[in-house]
Short mmCIF file of C-alpha atoms in Angstrom, two decimals:
data_model
loop_
_atom_site.label_atom_id
_atom_site.label_comp_id
_atom_site.label_asym_id
_atom_site.label_seq_id
_atom_site.Cartn_x
_atom_site.Cartn_y
_atom_site.Cartn_z
CA MET A 240 88.75 122.15 104.42
CA ASN A 241 88.59 120.26 107.69
CA LYS A 242 91.60 117.95 108.14
CA GLU A 243 89.36 114.96 108.87
CA GLN A 244 86.19 114.55 106.87
CA LYS A 245 83.74 111.74 107.35
CA GLN A 246 81.95 111.16 104.09
CA SER A 247 79.24 108.83 102.96
CA ARG A 248 79.80 106.47 100.07
CA ARG A 249 77.63 108.66 97.80
CA GLU A 250 79.47 111.86 98.75
CA PHE A 251 82.88 110.39 98.12
CA ILE A 252 81.88 108.90 94.76
CA ALA A 253 80.80 112.40 93.77
CA LEU A 254 84.21 113.70 94.85
CA THR A 255 86.14 111.16 92.75
CA GLY A 256 83.70 110.49 89.94
CA GLY A 257 85.57 112.40 87.26
CA ALA A 258 88.86 110.66 87.96
CA LEU A 259 87.20 107.26 88.02
CA ALA A 260 85.53 107.83 84.68
CA GLY A 261 88.89 108.71 83.16
CA SER A 262 90.44 105.60 84.64
CA LEU A 263 87.81 103.37 83.07
CA PHE A 264 88.37 105.05 79.72
CA LEU A 265 92.10 104.35 79.90
CA HIS A 266 91.57 100.78 81.13
CA PRO A 267 88.63 99.27 79.22
CA VAL A 268 86.44 96.91 81.20
CA ALA A 269 87.14 93.26 80.42
CA GLN A 270 84.28 91.31 78.90
CA ALA A 271 82.20 89.61 81.56
CA LEU A 272 82.50 85.85 81.83
CA SER A 273 79.26 84.10 80.91
CA ILE A 274 78.72 80.40 81.46
CA PHE A 275 75.23 79.99 80.00
CA ASP A 276 73.78 81.02 76.66
CA LYS A 277 70.40 79.29 76.44
CA PRO A 278 67.76 82.01 77.00
CA GLY A 279 64.49 80.80 78.46
CA GLN A 280 65.95 77.53 79.73
CA LYS A 281 67.08 76.49 83.17
CA MET A 282 70.81 76.00 83.70
CA LYS A 283 71.48 72.31 84.39
CA LEU A 284 73.99 71.95 87.23
CA ALA A 285 75.97 68.99 88.53
CA LEU A 286 77.95 69.11 91.77
CA VAL A 287 80.99 67.02 92.68
CA GLY A 288 82.03 67.25 96.32
CA THR A 289 79.27 67.15 98.95
CA GLY A 290 81.06 68.69 101.90
CA VAL A 291 79.81 71.69 103.87
CA ARG A 292 80.92 74.28 101.32
CA GLY A 293 79.48 72.49 98.33
CA LEU A 294 76.15 71.65 99.94
CA ALA A 295 75.50 75.09 101.43
CA MET A 296 77.12 77.78 99.25
CA TRP A 297 76.73 75.93 95.93
CA GLY A 298 73.87 73.61 96.76
CA ARG A 299 71.01 74.51 99.07
CA ASP A 300 71.56 78.28 98.85
CA VAL A 301 71.60 78.20 95.04
CA ILE A 302 68.41 76.14 94.89
CA ARG A 303 66.60 78.48 97.28
CA ALA A 304 67.66 81.70 95.59
CA TYR A 305 67.62 80.66 91.91
CA LYS A 306 65.03 77.90 91.62
CA ASP A 307 63.58 79.54 88.51
CA GLN A 308 67.00 79.75 86.86
CA VAL A 309 68.73 76.45 87.72
CA GLU A 310 68.15 72.77 88.37
CA PHE A 311 70.49 70.12 89.75
CA VAL A 312 70.75 67.03 87.57
CA GLY A 313 73.32 65.10 89.62
CA LEU A 314 75.46 64.93 92.76
CA SER A 315 78.72 63.03 93.11
CA ASP A 316 81.01 62.16 95.99
CA LYS A 317 83.31 59.30 96.92
CA ASN A 318 81.49 59.03 100.27
CA GLU A 319 78.14 57.37 99.67
CA GLY A 320 76.64 58.29 103.03
CA ARG A 321 77.63 61.94 102.89
CA MET A 322 76.19 62.21 99.39
CA LYS A 323 72.80 60.90 100.58
CA VAL A 324 72.72 63.33 103.49
CA GLY A 325 73.65 66.09 101.06
CA LYS A 326 70.76 65.32 98.76
CA GLU A 327 68.32 65.57 101.66
CA TYR A 328 69.96 68.76 102.94
CA MET A 329 69.74 70.45 99.54
CA GLY A 330 66.16 69.32 99.01
CA VAL A 331 66.75 68.12 95.45
CA ASP A 332 65.52 65.10 93.53
CA CYS A 333 68.39 64.06 91.31
CA PRO A 334 70.50 60.90 90.90
CA LEU A 335 73.64 60.25 92.96
CA PHE A 336 76.94 59.00 91.58
CA LEU A 337 80.09 57.63 93.19
CA LYS A 338 81.87 58.21 89.87
CA ALA A 339 81.81 61.77 88.52
CA ASP A 340 82.54 60.70 84.94
CA GLN A 341 79.43 58.53 84.96
CA MET A 342 77.40 61.48 86.26
CA LEU A 343 78.58 63.73 83.43
CA LYS A 344 77.92 61.09 80.81
CA GLU A 345 74.40 60.30 81.99
CA THR A 346 73.13 63.74 83.06
CA LYS A 347 74.92 66.03 80.56
CA PRO A 348 74.88 69.20 82.70
CA ASP A 349 75.53 72.66 81.31
CA VAL A 350 77.85 73.46 84.21
CA LEU A 351 79.88 71.30 86.58
CA ILE A 352 80.56 72.75 90.05
CA VAL A 353 83.74 71.44 91.70
CA THR A 354 83.94 71.61 95.51
CA THR A 355 86.11 68.60 96.31
CA MET A 356 89.37 68.45 98.23
CA ASP A 357 91.84 70.95 96.70
CA SER A 358 94.30 68.30 95.54
CA THR A 359 91.60 66.72 93.33
CA HIS A 360 90.22 69.93 91.78
CA HIS A 361 92.29 69.42 88.63
CA GLU A 362 90.88 65.96 88.06
CA PHE A 363 87.27 67.12 87.96
CA ILE A 364 87.91 70.48 86.28
CA ILE A 365 89.65 68.71 83.40
CA MET A 366 86.97 66.03 83.31
CA GLY A 367 84.22 68.61 82.98
CA LEU A 368 86.01 70.73 80.37
CA MET A 369 86.84 67.75 78.19
CA ALA A 370 83.26 66.48 78.49
CA GLY A 371 82.17 69.73 76.82
CA MET A 372 80.80 71.80 79.68
CA ASN A 373 81.75 74.98 81.50
CA VAL A 374 83.11 74.54 85.02
CA ILE A 375 82.79 76.52 88.24
CA SER A 376 85.51 75.68 90.75
CA GLU A 377 86.02 76.68 94.34
CA LYS A 378 89.38 78.29 95.00
CA PRO A 379 92.16 77.33 94.79
CA MET A 380 92.20 75.99 91.22
CA THR A 381 94.72 73.36 92.29
CA THR A 382 97.73 72.74 94.52
CA ASP A 383 100.86 72.68 92.32
CA GLU A 384 102.22 73.96 89.03
CA VAL A 385 102.02 70.63 87.19
CA LYS A 386 98.30 70.27 87.83
CA MET A 387 97.86 73.94 86.99
CA GLN A 388 99.43 73.51 83.57
CA ALA A 389 97.21 70.49 82.90
CA ILE A 390 94.10 72.57 83.67
CA LEU A 391 95.22 75.39 81.39
CA ASP A 392 95.94 72.95 78.57
CA ALA A 393 92.52 71.33 78.97
CA GLU A 394 90.67 74.65 78.88
CA ARG A 395 92.46 75.68 75.68
CA LYS A 396 91.81 72.33 74.05
CA SER A 397 88.15 72.12 75.07
CA GLY A 398 87.15 75.66 74.18
CA LYS A 399 84.99 75.78 77.33
CA LYS A 400 85.26 78.18 80.28
CA LEU A 401 86.52 77.78 83.83
CA ILE A 402 85.31 80.26 86.45
CA VAL A 403 86.98 80.42 89.87
CA THR A 404 84.75 81.62 92.70
CA PHE A 405 86.58 84.55 94.26
CA ASN A 406 83.72 85.91 96.34
CA TYR A 407 86.03 88.33 98.18
CA ARG A 408 86.12 90.56 95.08
CA TYR A 409 82.39 91.20 95.40
CA SER A 410 82.19 92.62 98.93
CA PRO A 411 81.38 96.37 98.91
CA HIS A 412 84.44 97.68 100.75
CA ARG A 413 86.87 95.70 98.56
CA GLN A 414 85.10 96.97 95.48
CA LYS A 415 85.45 100.50 96.85
CA LEU A 416 89.19 100.00 97.31
CA TYR A 417 89.38 98.93 93.67
CA GLU A 418 87.46 102.03 92.55
CA LEU A 419 89.67 104.41 94.51
CA LEU A 420 92.89 102.82 93.30
CA ARG A 421 91.70 102.87 89.67
CA ALA A 422 90.71 106.51 90.11
CA GLY A 423 94.31 107.39 90.95
CA GLU A 424 93.50 108.78 94.40
CA ILE A 425 96.95 107.86 95.74
CA GLY A 426 98.77 108.32 92.44
CA THR A 427 100.98 105.48 91.23
CA ILE A 428 100.90 102.57 93.66
CA THR A 429 104.42 101.73 94.87
CA SER A 430 104.00 99.22 97.71
CA VAL A 431 101.43 97.36 99.81
CA ASP A 432 101.42 96.16 103.42
CA PHE A 433 98.91 93.30 103.81
CA HIS A 434 98.49 91.27 106.99
CA TRP A 435 95.75 88.69 107.56
CA TYR A 436 94.79 87.24 110.94
CA LEU A 437 92.87 84.01 111.51
CA ASP A 438 91.58 83.61 115.04
CA THR A 439 91.81 80.62 117.36
CA SER A 440 88.42 79.38 116.14
CA HIS A 441 88.54 79.79 112.36
CA GLY A 442 92.31 79.37 112.16
CA ALA A 443 92.35 76.27 114.29
CA ASP A 444 89.63 74.67 112.20
CA TYR A 445 91.99 74.34 109.22
CA PHE A 446 94.22 72.18 111.40
CA ARG A 447 91.32 69.91 112.41
CA ARG A 448 90.48 69.07 108.81
CA TRP A 449 92.23 67.68 105.75
CA HIS A 450 93.70 71.14 105.15
CA GLY A 451 96.35 70.34 107.78
CA ARG A 452 98.14 68.08 105.29
CA ARG A 453 100.02 69.76 102.44
CA GLU A 454 99.34 66.83 100.12
CA PHE A 455 95.61 67.67 100.29
CA GLY A 456 95.52 71.48 100.50
CA GLY A 457 98.95 72.60 99.34
CA THR A 458 99.39 74.50 102.67
CA LEU A 459 97.36 77.56 103.61
CA LEU A 460 99.51 79.64 101.26
CA VAL A 461 97.54 77.91 98.52
CA HIS A 462 94.22 77.06 100.15
CA LYS A 463 93.56 80.24 102.14
CA SER A 464 95.98 82.87 100.86
CA THR A 465 94.79 82.33 97.29
CA HIS A 466 91.85 84.57 98.25
CA HIS A 467 94.22 87.29 99.39
CA PHE A 468 96.62 86.99 96.46
CA ASP A 469 93.71 87.27 94.05
CA LEU A 470 92.63 90.50 95.74
CA LEU A 471 96.15 91.86 95.35
CA ASN A 472 96.31 90.93 91.66
CA TRP A 473 92.90 92.50 91.11
CA TRP A 474 93.58 95.67 93.08
CA LEU A 475 97.02 96.20 91.55
CA ASP A 476 95.96 95.25 88.01
CA SER A 477 99.27 93.54 87.32
CA ASP A 478 100.83 90.09 87.22
CA PRO A 479 103.11 88.86 90.02
CA GLU A 480 106.70 88.35 88.88
CA GLU A 481 108.80 87.01 91.76
CA VAL A 482 108.09 85.60 95.22
CA TYR A 483 110.23 85.00 98.29
CA ALA A 484 108.75 83.55 101.47
CA TYR A 485 109.28 82.24 104.96
CA GLY A 486 107.04 79.84 106.86
CA ALA A 487 107.04 77.64 109.92
CA LEU A 488 104.84 75.36 112.04
CA GLU A 489 105.35 76.52 115.61
CA PHE A 490 101.94 76.51 117.31
CA TYR A 491 99.77 73.63 116.08
CA GLY A 492 100.70 70.05 115.20
CA LYS A 493 103.72 68.57 116.98
CA ASN A 494 104.08 71.76 119.06
CA GLY A 495 101.04 71.01 121.21
CA PRO A 496 101.42 70.00 124.88
CA PHE A 497 99.36 66.84 124.25
CA ARG A 498 97.50 65.20 121.41
CA SER A 499 94.86 62.74 120.37
CA THR A 500 93.33 61.53 117.10
CA THR A 501 89.99 63.31 117.40
CA CYS A 502 88.32 65.60 119.90
CA ARG A 503 85.79 62.86 120.53
CA GLY A 504 87.17 60.58 123.20
CA CYS A 505 90.21 62.76 123.86
CA PRO A 506 91.63 62.19 127.37
CA HIS A 507 92.88 65.80 127.45
CA ALA A 508 89.53 67.44 126.68
CA SER A 509 89.17 69.17 130.05
CA LYS A 510 92.46 71.04 129.72
CA CYS A 511 92.58 71.69 125.96
CA ASP A 512 91.55 75.17 124.84
CA PHE A 513 90.89 73.79 121.37
CA HIS A 514 88.57 70.95 122.34
CA TRP A 515 85.49 70.97 120.10
CA ASP A 516 82.45 68.74 120.44
CA ILE A 517 81.20 68.11 116.91
CA THR A 518 78.23 66.12 118.22
CA LYS A 519 76.63 69.37 119.40
CA ASN A 520 76.14 70.27 115.74
CA GLU A 521 73.39 68.08 114.29
CA HIS A 522 74.20 68.83 110.65
CA LEU A 523 77.93 68.11 110.96
CA THR A 524 77.20 64.96 112.92
CA LYS A 525 74.86 63.65 110.22
CA LEU A 526 77.17 64.70 107.42
CA TYR A 527 80.53 63.60 108.80
CA VAL A 528 80.44 61.57 112.02
CA GLU A 529 77.79 59.15 110.83
CA ASN A 530 79.60 58.59 107.54
CA GLU A 531 83.18 58.05 108.72
CA LYS A 532 82.74 54.35 108.00
CA TYR A 533 82.82 55.03 104.25
CA ASP A 534 86.17 56.82 103.99
CA GLY A 535 87.65 57.15 107.49
CA TYR A 536 87.63 60.96 107.42
CA HIS A 537 87.41 62.66 110.84
CA ARG A 538 86.04 66.21 110.73
CA ASP A 539 87.08 66.85 114.36
CA GLY A 540 90.75 65.93 114.14
CA CYS A 541 93.10 66.99 116.90
CA VAL A 542 94.85 70.29 116.05
CA PHE A 543 98.03 68.85 117.61
CA ARG A 544 98.22 65.71 115.45
CA GLU A 545 101.78 64.73 114.55
CA GLU A 546 100.82 64.33 110.87
CA ILE A 547 100.10 68.06 110.43
CA ASP A 548 102.76 69.40 108.08
CA ILE A 549 101.57 72.84 106.92
CA TYR A 550 102.75 76.23 108.16
CA ASP A 551 100.87 78.19 110.81
CA LYS A 552 102.81 81.43 110.28
CA MET A 553 103.79 82.74 106.86
CA ALA A 554 105.50 85.85 105.46
CA VAL A 555 105.69 86.54 101.72
CA GLN A 556 107.41 89.18 99.61
CA ILE A 557 105.93 89.67 96.13
CA LYS A 558 107.33 91.77 93.29
CA TYR A 559 104.88 92.69 90.53
CA LYS A 560 105.52 93.38 86.86
CA ASN A 561 104.50 97.01 87.41
CA ASN A 562 107.19 97.29 90.14
CA VAL A 563 104.79 97.29 93.09
CA GLN A 564 106.29 95.51 96.12
CA VAL A 565 104.05 93.66 98.57
CA SER A 566 104.72 92.51 102.13
CA TYR A 567 102.13 89.88 103.11
CA SER A 568 101.69 87.74 106.20
CA LEU A 569 99.21 85.17 107.48
CA THR A 570 98.87 84.25 111.16
CA THR A 571 96.57 81.39 112.17
CA TYR A 572 96.28 81.77 115.96
CA SER A 573 95.30 85.38 116.51
CA PRO A 574 92.84 86.45 119.23
CA TYR A 575 90.75 88.19 116.56
CA GLU A 576 89.85 87.69 112.89
CA GLY A 577 90.43 90.20 110.15
CA TYR A 578 93.08 92.02 108.18
CA ARG A 579 94.98 95.26 107.76
CA ILE A 580 96.02 96.57 104.37
CA ALA A 581 97.70 99.77 103.26
CA PHE A 582 98.43 100.91 99.72
CA ASN A 583 101.30 103.40 99.46
CA GLY A 584 101.39 105.68 96.43
CA THR A 585 103.09 108.73 95.03
CA LYS A 586 100.20 110.97 96.11
CA GLY A 587 99.13 109.39 99.39
CA ARG A 588 98.07 106.29 101.27
CA LEU A 589 94.85 104.23 101.33
CA GLU A 590 94.32 101.86 104.23
CA THR A 591 91.76 99.88 106.18
CA TRP A 592 91.56 97.54 109.16
CA ILE A 593 88.72 95.08 108.82
CA LYS A 594 87.69 93.11 111.90
CA GLU A 595 85.37 90.28 111.02
CA SER A 596 82.56 89.10 113.30
CA GLN A 597 83.83 90.52 116.57
CA PRO A 598 81.28 90.75 119.42
CA TRP A 599 82.72 94.04 120.64
CA ASP A 600 82.53 95.65 117.19
CA GLU A 601 78.96 95.58 115.91
CA LYS A 602 79.25 98.24 113.21
CA ASN A 603 77.38 97.58 109.98
CA GLU A 604 79.82 99.56 107.89
CA ASP A 605 83.51 99.42 107.05
CA GLU A 606 85.89 102.38 107.10
CA LEU A 607 88.58 103.20 104.57
CA VAL A 608 91.13 105.90 105.32
CA LEU A 609 92.57 108.00 102.49
CA VAL A 610 95.44 110.30 103.41
CA LYS A 611 96.82 112.68 100.80
CA ASN A 612 100.47 113.72 100.84
CA PHE A 613 100.55 117.29 102.28
CA GLY A 614 96.75 117.25 102.37
CA GLU A 615 93.58 116.07 104.05
CA ARG A 616 92.63 112.83 105.75
CA HIS A 617 89.35 111.37 104.54
CA ILE A 618 87.36 108.62 106.24
CA ILE A 619 85.13 106.83 103.74
CA THR A 620 82.38 104.63 105.16
CA VAL A 621 81.08 101.71 103.12
CA PRO A 622 77.93 99.83 104.19
CA GLN A 623 78.52 96.13 104.68
CA GLY A 624 76.71 93.82 102.30
CA GLY A 625 74.24 91.25 103.56
CA GLY A 626 75.05 87.55 103.41
CA GLY A 627 78.30 85.62 103.66
CA HIS A 628 81.76 87.15 103.16
CA GLY A 629 80.53 90.72 103.55
CA GLY A 630 77.89 90.36 100.87
CA GLY A 631 80.31 88.84 98.37
CA ASP A 632 78.61 85.43 98.21
CA THR A 633 75.24 86.77 97.10
CA ARG A 634 76.65 89.19 94.52
CA LEU A 635 78.87 86.49 93.05
CA LYS A 636 76.00 84.01 92.69
CA ASP A 637 73.71 86.66 91.22
CA LYS A 638 76.31 87.17 88.49
CA LEU A 639 76.64 83.44 87.83
CA PHE A 640 73.02 82.34 87.97
CA LEU A 641 70.67 85.33 87.79
CA ASP A 642 72.14 87.46 85.01
CA THR A 643 75.16 85.76 83.49
CA ASN A 644 75.54 88.50 80.87
CA ALA A 645 75.39 91.41 83.32
CA PRO A 646 78.04 94.13 82.88
CA ASP A 647 81.18 93.68 84.96
CA PRO A 648 82.54 97.24 85.42
CA TRP A 649 84.89 96.28 88.26
CA ARG A 650 86.23 93.07 86.69
CA GLN A 651 84.91 90.92 89.52
CA SER A 652 84.31 87.83 87.39
CA ALA A 653 87.37 85.60 87.64
CA GLY A 654 88.43 83.17 84.94
CA SER A 655 91.19 80.59 84.71
CA ARG A 656 93.93 83.20 84.31
CA ASP A 657 92.88 84.96 87.52
CA GLY A 658 92.62 81.64 89.31
CA ALA A 659 96.03 80.59 88.09
CA MET A 660 97.82 83.82 88.97
CA SER A 661 96.53 83.88 92.53
CA CYS A 662 97.26 80.19 93.05
CA LEU A 663 100.75 80.47 91.55
CA ILE A 664 101.77 83.05 94.15
CA GLY A 665 100.93 80.54 96.89
CA ILE A 666 102.67 77.72 95.03
CA ALA A 667 105.73 79.92 94.47
CA ALA A 668 105.76 80.91 98.15
CA ARG A 669 105.66 77.27 99.24
CA ASN A 670 108.41 76.39 96.78
CA SER A 671 110.46 79.35 98.03
CA ILE A 672 110.22 78.17 101.64
CA GLU A 673 111.17 74.63 100.67
CA GLN A 674 114.03 75.67 98.37
CA GLY A 675 115.25 78.73 100.27
CA LYS A 676 115.34 81.00 97.24
CA PRO A 677 113.15 83.43 95.24
CA ILE A 678 110.79 81.83 92.72
CA LYS A 679 109.89 83.40 89.39
CA ILE A 680 106.24 83.00 88.42
CA GLN A 681 107.13 82.65 84.73
CA ASP A 682 109.04 79.44 85.50
CA LEU A 683 105.94 77.65 86.81
CA THR A 684 103.57 77.60 83.80
CA ASP A 685 103.45 78.84 80.22
CA ILE A 686 101.23 81.86 80.99
CA PRO A 687 102.90 84.99 79.56
CA LEU A 688 103.19 87.70 82.22
CA ALA A 689 102.06 91.27 81.63
CA VAL A 690 102.36 94.61 83.42
CA SER A 691 98.56 94.69 83.33
CA GLY A 692 96.79 91.76 84.96
CA ARG A 693 94.44 91.63 82.00
CA GLY A 694 96.98 89.88 79.79
CA ALA A 695 96.19 87.00 77.46
#
């Protein structure tokens, strides 16, 4: 056989189909999470948090794609002006509420969608659960272990369901990685090298916004890396056990050569590589700039503000219950966006380098490389999915709103346990940096850990 084979997705599935079938027999598929059980009726949705993410991903896009399946019965936000703009942007006719509890009481939705600032997720998740409805929350579930435990307690007490929106699981190439690992193509997984790069556009934007303060976002180890830690937990099918981390702020914040409050009116605009004119974006101007008077929030904050207190470089070591060791890093000022990951196993290595949205790389497919010990090197191509996050956004929303009882053969639906485990790695990493010692996941909440990530 040729040492380097380039195979289509269909050809490679045929090659590994028998092994994959055996894997699924040994590891039964978890029951899919369903949030709606009223056949023939529209799902009544309420949204709290009318920022960009809430209004687009969970607002306008949901209305446009699932108008026959859902209806919005209420919107809530602490910013009155932003909420009004959001209603117009979504194109809905529903009441607006400054108080979310009043919205839930008066509109009685089937599902509450939470897209507020991370540090307030727990407040609204618990409110929705205890009001007797299922809840969809943007990641991360919350920002510290105390709030996490409160969420878990509320879900148990209420008997309702919390779903965390990990859209990364649904992109085709990440699903393919899951399939190959479950099929045993590299044998027993022993270690993982995982490095994520945010560029000077996307990465810098976290430092312009509220995410730059750890009291609001818990640092990027919680806000951003939660995505990545969830992928690891899912791919490895095990619970994290212990975390040790390093982190520092050495590029943004106080490290800048000059600073201002916002990009608007900045005296250093002509010489700042990070200067950004928000007024050139009509939607962001209407949503944020024109409504600063209500809450004082500046969407175009200076990336060199002194108040920034999160890390801009992070390195994390994770030990899993199944003895897999992970080396992870996050860099926020890279010249390109994407990630590299390699799974090392007893029979070989599976790796990929994903570059996201690069003008010099216009391929519409992703490549995975499978190298067998003492054997062949296979290049597996996976077509990219359409829509946001490599096709993950659309597939996730189809599962939630189009066919809530659809089979879930790759365990892509994520419940509270998945949300907690991913978030707890970030929380443990932050605690490790602050305390200078390893942190055991079992010391953070009362969730029992298991070798398999499908524990109770």
